Short mmCIF file of N, CA and C in Angstrom, two decimals:
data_model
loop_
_atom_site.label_atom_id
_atom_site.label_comp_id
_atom_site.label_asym_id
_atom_site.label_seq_id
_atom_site.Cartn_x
_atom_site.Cartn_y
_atom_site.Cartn_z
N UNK A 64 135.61 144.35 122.29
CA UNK A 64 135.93 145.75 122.51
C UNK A 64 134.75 146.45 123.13
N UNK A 65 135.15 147.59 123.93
CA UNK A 65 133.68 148.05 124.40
C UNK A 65 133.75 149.59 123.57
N UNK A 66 132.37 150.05 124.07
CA UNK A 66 132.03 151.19 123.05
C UNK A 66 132.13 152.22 123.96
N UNK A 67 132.63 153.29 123.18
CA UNK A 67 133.07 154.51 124.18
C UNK A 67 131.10 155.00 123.93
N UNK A 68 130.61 155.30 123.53
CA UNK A 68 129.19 155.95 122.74
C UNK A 68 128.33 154.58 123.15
N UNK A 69 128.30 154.70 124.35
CA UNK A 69 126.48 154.04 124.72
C UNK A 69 125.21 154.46 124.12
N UNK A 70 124.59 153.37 123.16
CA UNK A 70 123.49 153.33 122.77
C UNK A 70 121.73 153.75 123.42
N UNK A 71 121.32 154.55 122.84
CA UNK A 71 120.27 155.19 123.43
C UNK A 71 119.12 153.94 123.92
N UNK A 72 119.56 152.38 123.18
CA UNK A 72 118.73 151.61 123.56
C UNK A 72 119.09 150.73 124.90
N UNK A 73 118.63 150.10 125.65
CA UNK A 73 119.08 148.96 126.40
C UNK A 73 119.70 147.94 125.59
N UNK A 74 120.94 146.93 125.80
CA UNK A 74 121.09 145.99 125.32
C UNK A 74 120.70 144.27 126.11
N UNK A 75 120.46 143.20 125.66
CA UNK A 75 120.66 142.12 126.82
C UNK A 75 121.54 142.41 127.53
N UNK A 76 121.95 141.90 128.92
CA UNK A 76 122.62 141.70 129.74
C UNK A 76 123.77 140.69 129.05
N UNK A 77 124.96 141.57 129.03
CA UNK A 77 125.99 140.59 129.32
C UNK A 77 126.29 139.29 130.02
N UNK A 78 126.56 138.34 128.35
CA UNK A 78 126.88 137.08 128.75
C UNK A 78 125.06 136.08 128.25
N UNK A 79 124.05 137.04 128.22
CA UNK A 79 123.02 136.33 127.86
C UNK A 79 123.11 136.44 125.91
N UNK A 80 122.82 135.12 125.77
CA UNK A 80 122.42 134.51 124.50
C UNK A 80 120.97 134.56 124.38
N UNK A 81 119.99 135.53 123.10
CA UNK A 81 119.03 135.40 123.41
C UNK A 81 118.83 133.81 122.86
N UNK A 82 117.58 132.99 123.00
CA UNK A 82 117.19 131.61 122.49
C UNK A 82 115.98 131.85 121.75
N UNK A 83 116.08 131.14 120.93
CA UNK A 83 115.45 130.68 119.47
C UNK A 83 114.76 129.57 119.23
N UNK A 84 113.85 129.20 119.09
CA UNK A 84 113.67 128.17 118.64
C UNK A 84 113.85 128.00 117.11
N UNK A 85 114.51 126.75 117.25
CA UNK A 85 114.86 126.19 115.61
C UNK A 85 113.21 125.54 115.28
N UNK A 86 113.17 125.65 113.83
CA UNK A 86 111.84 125.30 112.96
C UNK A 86 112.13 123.67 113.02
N UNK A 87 111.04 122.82 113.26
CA UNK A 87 111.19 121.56 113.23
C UNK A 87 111.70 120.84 111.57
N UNK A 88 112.31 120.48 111.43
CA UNK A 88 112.36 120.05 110.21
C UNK A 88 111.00 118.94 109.62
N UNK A 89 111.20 119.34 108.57
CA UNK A 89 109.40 118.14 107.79
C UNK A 89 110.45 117.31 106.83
N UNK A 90 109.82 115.88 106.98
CA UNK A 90 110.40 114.74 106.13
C UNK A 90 110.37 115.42 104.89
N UNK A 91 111.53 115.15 103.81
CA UNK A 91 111.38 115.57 102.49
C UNK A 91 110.49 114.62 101.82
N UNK A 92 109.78 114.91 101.10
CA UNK A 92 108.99 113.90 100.50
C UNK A 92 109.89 113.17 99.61
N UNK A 93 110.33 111.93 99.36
CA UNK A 93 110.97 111.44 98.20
C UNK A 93 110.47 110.15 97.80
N UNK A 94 110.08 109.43 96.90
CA UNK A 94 110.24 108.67 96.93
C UNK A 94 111.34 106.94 97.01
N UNK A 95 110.68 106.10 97.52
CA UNK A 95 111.36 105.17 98.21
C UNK A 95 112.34 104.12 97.01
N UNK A 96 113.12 104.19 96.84
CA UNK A 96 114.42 103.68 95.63
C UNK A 96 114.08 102.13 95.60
N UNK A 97 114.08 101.64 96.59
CA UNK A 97 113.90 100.25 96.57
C UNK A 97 112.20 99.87 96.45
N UNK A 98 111.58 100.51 96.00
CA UNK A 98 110.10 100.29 95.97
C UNK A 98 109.71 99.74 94.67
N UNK A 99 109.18 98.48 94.29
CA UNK A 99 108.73 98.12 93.01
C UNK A 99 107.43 97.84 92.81
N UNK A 100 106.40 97.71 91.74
CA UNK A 100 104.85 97.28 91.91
C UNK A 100 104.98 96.24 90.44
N UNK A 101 103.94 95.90 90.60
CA UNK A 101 103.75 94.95 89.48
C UNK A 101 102.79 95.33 88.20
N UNK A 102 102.94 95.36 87.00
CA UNK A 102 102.68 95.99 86.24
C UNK A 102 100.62 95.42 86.04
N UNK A 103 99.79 95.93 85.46
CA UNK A 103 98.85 95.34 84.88
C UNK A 103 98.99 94.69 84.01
N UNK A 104 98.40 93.52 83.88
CA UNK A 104 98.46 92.47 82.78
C UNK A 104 99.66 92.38 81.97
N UNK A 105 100.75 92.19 82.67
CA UNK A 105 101.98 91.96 81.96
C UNK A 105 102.82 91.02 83.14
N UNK A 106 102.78 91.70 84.44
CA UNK A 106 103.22 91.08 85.46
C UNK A 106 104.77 91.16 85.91
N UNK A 107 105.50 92.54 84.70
CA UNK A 107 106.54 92.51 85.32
C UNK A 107 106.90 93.84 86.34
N UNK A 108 107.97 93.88 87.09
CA UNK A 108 107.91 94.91 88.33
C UNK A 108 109.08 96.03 87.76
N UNK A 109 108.52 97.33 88.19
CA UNK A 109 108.98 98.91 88.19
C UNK A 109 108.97 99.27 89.00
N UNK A 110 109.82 100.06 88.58
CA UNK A 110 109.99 101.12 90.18
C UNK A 110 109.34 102.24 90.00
N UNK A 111 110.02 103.53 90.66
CA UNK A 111 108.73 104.76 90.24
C UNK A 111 109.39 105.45 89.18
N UNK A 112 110.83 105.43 88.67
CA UNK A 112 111.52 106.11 87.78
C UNK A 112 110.24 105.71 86.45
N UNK A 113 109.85 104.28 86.23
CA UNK A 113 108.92 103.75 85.10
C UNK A 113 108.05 104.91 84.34
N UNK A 114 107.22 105.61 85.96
CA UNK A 114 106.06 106.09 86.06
C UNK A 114 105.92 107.61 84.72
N UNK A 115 107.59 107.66 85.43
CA UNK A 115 107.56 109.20 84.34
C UNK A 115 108.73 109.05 83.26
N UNK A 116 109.20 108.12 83.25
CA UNK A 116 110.53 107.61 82.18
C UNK A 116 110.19 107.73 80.67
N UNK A 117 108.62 107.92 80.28
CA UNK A 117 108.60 108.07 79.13
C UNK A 117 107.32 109.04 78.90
N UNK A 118 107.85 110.20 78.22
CA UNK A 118 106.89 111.68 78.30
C UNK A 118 105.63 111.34 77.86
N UNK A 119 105.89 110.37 76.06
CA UNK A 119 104.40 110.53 75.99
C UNK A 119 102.98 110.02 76.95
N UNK A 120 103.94 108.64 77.51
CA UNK A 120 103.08 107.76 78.39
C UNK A 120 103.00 108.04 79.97
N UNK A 121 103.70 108.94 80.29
CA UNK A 121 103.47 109.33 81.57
C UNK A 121 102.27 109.82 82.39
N UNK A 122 101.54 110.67 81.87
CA UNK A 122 100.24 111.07 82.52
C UNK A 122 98.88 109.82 82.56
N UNK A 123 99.47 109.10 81.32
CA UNK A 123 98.64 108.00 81.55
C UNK A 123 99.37 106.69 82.08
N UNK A 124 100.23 106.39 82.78
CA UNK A 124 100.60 105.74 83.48
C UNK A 124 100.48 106.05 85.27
N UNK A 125 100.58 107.41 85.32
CA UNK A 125 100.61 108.15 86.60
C UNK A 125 98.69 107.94 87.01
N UNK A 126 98.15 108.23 86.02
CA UNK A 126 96.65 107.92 86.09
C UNK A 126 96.25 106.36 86.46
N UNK A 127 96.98 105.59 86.00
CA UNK A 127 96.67 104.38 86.22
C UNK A 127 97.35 103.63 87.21
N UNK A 128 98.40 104.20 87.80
CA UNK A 128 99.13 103.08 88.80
C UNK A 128 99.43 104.03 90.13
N UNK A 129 99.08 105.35 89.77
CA UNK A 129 99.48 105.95 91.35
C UNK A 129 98.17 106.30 92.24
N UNK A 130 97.91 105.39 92.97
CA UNK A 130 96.89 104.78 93.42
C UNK A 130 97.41 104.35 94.90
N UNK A 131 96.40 104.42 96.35
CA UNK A 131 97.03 103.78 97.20
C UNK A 131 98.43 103.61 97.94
N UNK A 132 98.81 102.36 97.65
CA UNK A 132 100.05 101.97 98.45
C UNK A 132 101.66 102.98 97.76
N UNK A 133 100.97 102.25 95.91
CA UNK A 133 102.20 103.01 95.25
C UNK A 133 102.22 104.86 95.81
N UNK A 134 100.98 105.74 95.42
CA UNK A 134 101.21 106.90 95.99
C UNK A 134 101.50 106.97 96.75
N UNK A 135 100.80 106.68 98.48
CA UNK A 135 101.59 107.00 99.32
C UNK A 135 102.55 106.55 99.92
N UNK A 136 102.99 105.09 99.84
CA UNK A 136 103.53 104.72 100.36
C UNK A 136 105.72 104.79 99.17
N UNK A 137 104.83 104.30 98.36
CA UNK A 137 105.94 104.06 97.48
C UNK A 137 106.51 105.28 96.37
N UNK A 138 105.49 105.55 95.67
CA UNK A 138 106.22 106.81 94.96
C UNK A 138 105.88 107.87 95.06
N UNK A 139 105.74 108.69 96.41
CA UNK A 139 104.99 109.82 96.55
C UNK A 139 105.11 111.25 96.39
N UNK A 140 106.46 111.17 95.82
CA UNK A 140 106.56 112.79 95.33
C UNK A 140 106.44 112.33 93.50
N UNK A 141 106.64 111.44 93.17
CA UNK A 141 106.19 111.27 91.96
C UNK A 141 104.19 110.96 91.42
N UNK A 142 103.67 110.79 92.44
CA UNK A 142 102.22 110.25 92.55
C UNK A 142 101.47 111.44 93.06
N UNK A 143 102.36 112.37 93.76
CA UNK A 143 101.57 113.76 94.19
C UNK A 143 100.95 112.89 95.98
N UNK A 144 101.65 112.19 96.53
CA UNK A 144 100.79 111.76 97.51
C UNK A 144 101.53 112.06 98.35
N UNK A 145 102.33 113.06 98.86
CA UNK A 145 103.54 113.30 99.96
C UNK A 145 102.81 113.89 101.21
N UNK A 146 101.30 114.55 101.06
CA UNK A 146 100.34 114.79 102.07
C UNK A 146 99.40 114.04 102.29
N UNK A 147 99.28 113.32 102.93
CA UNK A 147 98.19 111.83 102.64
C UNK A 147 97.23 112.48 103.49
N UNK A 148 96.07 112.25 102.64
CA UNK A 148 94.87 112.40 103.38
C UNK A 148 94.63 111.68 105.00
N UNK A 149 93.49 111.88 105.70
CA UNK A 149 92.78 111.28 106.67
C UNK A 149 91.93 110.46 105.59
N UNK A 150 91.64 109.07 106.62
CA UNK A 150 90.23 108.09 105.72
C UNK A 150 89.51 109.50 105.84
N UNK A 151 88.51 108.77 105.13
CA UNK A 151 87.12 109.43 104.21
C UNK A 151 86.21 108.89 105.51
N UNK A 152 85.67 109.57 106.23
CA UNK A 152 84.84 109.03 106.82
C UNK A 152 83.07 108.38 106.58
N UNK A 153 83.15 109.03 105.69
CA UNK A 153 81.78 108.49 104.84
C UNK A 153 82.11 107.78 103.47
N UNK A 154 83.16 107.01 103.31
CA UNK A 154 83.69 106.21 102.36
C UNK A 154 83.42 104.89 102.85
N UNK A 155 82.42 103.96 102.35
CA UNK A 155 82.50 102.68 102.95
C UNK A 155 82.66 101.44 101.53
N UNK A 156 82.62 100.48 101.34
CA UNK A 156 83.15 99.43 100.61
C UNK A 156 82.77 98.44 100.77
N UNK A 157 82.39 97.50 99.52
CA UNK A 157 81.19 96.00 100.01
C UNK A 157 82.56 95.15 100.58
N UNK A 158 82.13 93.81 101.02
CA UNK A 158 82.69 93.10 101.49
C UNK A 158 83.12 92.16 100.35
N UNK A 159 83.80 91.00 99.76
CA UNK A 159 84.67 90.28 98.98
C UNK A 159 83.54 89.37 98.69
N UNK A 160 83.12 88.47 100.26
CA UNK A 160 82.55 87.58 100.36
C UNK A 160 81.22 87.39 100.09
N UNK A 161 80.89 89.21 101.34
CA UNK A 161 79.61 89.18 101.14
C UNK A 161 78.88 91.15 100.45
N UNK A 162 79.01 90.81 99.20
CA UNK A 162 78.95 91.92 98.57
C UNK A 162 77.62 93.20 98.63
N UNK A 163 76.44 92.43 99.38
CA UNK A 163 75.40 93.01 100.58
C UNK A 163 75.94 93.83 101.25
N UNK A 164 76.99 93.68 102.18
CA UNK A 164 77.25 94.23 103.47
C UNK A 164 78.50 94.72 103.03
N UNK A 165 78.32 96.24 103.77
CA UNK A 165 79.56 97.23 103.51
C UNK A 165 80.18 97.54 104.85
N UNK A 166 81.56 98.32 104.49
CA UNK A 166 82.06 98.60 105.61
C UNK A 166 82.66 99.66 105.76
N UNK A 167 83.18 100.65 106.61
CA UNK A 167 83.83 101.79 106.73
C UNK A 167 85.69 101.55 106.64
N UNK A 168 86.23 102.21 106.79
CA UNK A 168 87.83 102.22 106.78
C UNK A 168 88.04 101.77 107.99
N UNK A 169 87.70 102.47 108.78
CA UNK A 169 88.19 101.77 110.31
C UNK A 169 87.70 99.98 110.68
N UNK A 170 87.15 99.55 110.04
CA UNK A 170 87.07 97.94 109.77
C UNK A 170 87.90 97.16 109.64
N UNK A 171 89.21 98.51 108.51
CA UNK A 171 90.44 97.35 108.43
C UNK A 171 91.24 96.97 109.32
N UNK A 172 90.92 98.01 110.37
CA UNK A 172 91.69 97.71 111.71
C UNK A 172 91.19 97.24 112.85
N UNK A 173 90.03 96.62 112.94
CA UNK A 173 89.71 96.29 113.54
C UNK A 173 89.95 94.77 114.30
N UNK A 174 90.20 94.07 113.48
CA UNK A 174 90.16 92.54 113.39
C UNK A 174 91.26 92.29 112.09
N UNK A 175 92.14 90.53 112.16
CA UNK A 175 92.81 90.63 111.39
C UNK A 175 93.50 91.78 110.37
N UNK A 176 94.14 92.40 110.94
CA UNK A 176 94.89 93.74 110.02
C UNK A 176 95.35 93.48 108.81
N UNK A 177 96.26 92.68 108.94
CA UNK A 177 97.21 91.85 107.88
C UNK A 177 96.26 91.50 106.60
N UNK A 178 95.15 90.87 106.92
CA UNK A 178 94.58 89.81 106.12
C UNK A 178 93.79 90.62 105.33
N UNK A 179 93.41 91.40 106.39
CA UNK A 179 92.27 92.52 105.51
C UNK A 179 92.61 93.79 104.44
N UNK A 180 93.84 94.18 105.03
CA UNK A 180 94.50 95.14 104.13
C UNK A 180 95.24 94.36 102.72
N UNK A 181 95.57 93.24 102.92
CA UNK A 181 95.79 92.59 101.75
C UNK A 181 94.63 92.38 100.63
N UNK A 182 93.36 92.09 101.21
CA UNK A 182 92.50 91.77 100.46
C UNK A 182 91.89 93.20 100.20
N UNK A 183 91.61 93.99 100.91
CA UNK A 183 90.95 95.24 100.58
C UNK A 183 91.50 96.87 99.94
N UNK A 184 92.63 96.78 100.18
CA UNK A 184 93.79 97.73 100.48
C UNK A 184 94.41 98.18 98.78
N UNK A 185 93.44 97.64 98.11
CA UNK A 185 93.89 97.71 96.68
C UNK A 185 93.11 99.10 96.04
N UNK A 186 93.12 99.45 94.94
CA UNK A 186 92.78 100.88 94.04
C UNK A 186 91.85 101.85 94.75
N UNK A 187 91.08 101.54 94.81
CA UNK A 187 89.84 102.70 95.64
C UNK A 187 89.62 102.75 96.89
N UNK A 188 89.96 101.20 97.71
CA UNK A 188 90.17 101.40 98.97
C UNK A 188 90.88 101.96 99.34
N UNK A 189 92.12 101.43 99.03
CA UNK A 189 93.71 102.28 99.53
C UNK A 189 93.44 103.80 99.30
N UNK A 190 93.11 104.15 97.96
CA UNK A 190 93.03 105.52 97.91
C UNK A 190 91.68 106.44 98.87
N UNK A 191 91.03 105.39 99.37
CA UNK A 191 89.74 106.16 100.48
C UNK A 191 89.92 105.99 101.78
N UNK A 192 91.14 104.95 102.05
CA UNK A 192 91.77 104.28 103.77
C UNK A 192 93.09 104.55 103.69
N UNK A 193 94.00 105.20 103.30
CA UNK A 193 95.12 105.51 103.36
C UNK A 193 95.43 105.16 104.60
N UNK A 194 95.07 105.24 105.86
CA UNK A 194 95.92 105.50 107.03
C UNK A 194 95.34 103.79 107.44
N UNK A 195 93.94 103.69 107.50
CA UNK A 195 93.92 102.15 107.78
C UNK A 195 94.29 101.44 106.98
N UNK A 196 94.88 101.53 105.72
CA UNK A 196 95.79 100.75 104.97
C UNK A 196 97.05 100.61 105.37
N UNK A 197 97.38 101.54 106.31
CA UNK A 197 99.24 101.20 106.61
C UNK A 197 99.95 102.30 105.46
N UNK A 198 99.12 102.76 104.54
CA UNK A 198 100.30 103.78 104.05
C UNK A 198 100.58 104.92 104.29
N UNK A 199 99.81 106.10 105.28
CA UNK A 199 100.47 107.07 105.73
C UNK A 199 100.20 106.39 108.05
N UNK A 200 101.09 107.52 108.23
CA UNK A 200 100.52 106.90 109.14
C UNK A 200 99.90 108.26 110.00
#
């Protein structure tokens, strides 16, 4: 319908749609359903429901296993790890073999990836190399 009472303002031009940009959507953080770890000194596997499944033991289970791969990779809205850091750039780590000689995060990627993140990629590394570990990216 048109308006008998023209508006004291300008309107767009007929037929124009103004444009918008839509907000990018951000991954929901959730954790991953099919994700299991292996327990300490017991050796059997949980998922992340484990972590908080029982009130009294929860903060001290969350203290002890959300670490690394499990935080970010595996249970990370339960581990608090859904924003993964950058490595630590002044975080370095002895070597396995040769416990003298240290190394930075970017080491793990340097050479053999695979081999090294397996062997290194565990509690304090993972949690100081997140991204050269393979768990955020």
């Amino acid at each position: 319908t048109m308006s008998i009472k023209p508006s004291p303002l300008p309107s767009a031009a007929p037929g124009e749609v103004p444009v918008t940009e839509s907000p990018v959507a951000t991954p929901s953080c959730i954790d991953d359903a099919t994700f299991e770890f292996t327990l300490v000194n017991v050796g059997t596997d949980q998922d992340c429901t484990w972590l908080t499944k029982n009130d009294v033991q929860a903060d001290k289970r969350i203290a002890q296993y959300c670490t690394g791969e499990i935080k970010y990779a595996g249970c990370p809205a339960t581990c608090g790890g859904c924003d993964c850091p950058a490595d630590d750039a002044d975080y370095t780590f002895p070597l396995k073999n040769f416990p003298d000689i240290s190394q930075d995060c970017a080491w793990i990627t340097l050479n053999n990836v695979d081999t090294r993140r397996k062997n290194y990629c565990g509690t304090e590394v993972g949690d100081n190399c997140p991204v050269a570990c393979g768990f955020c990216s």
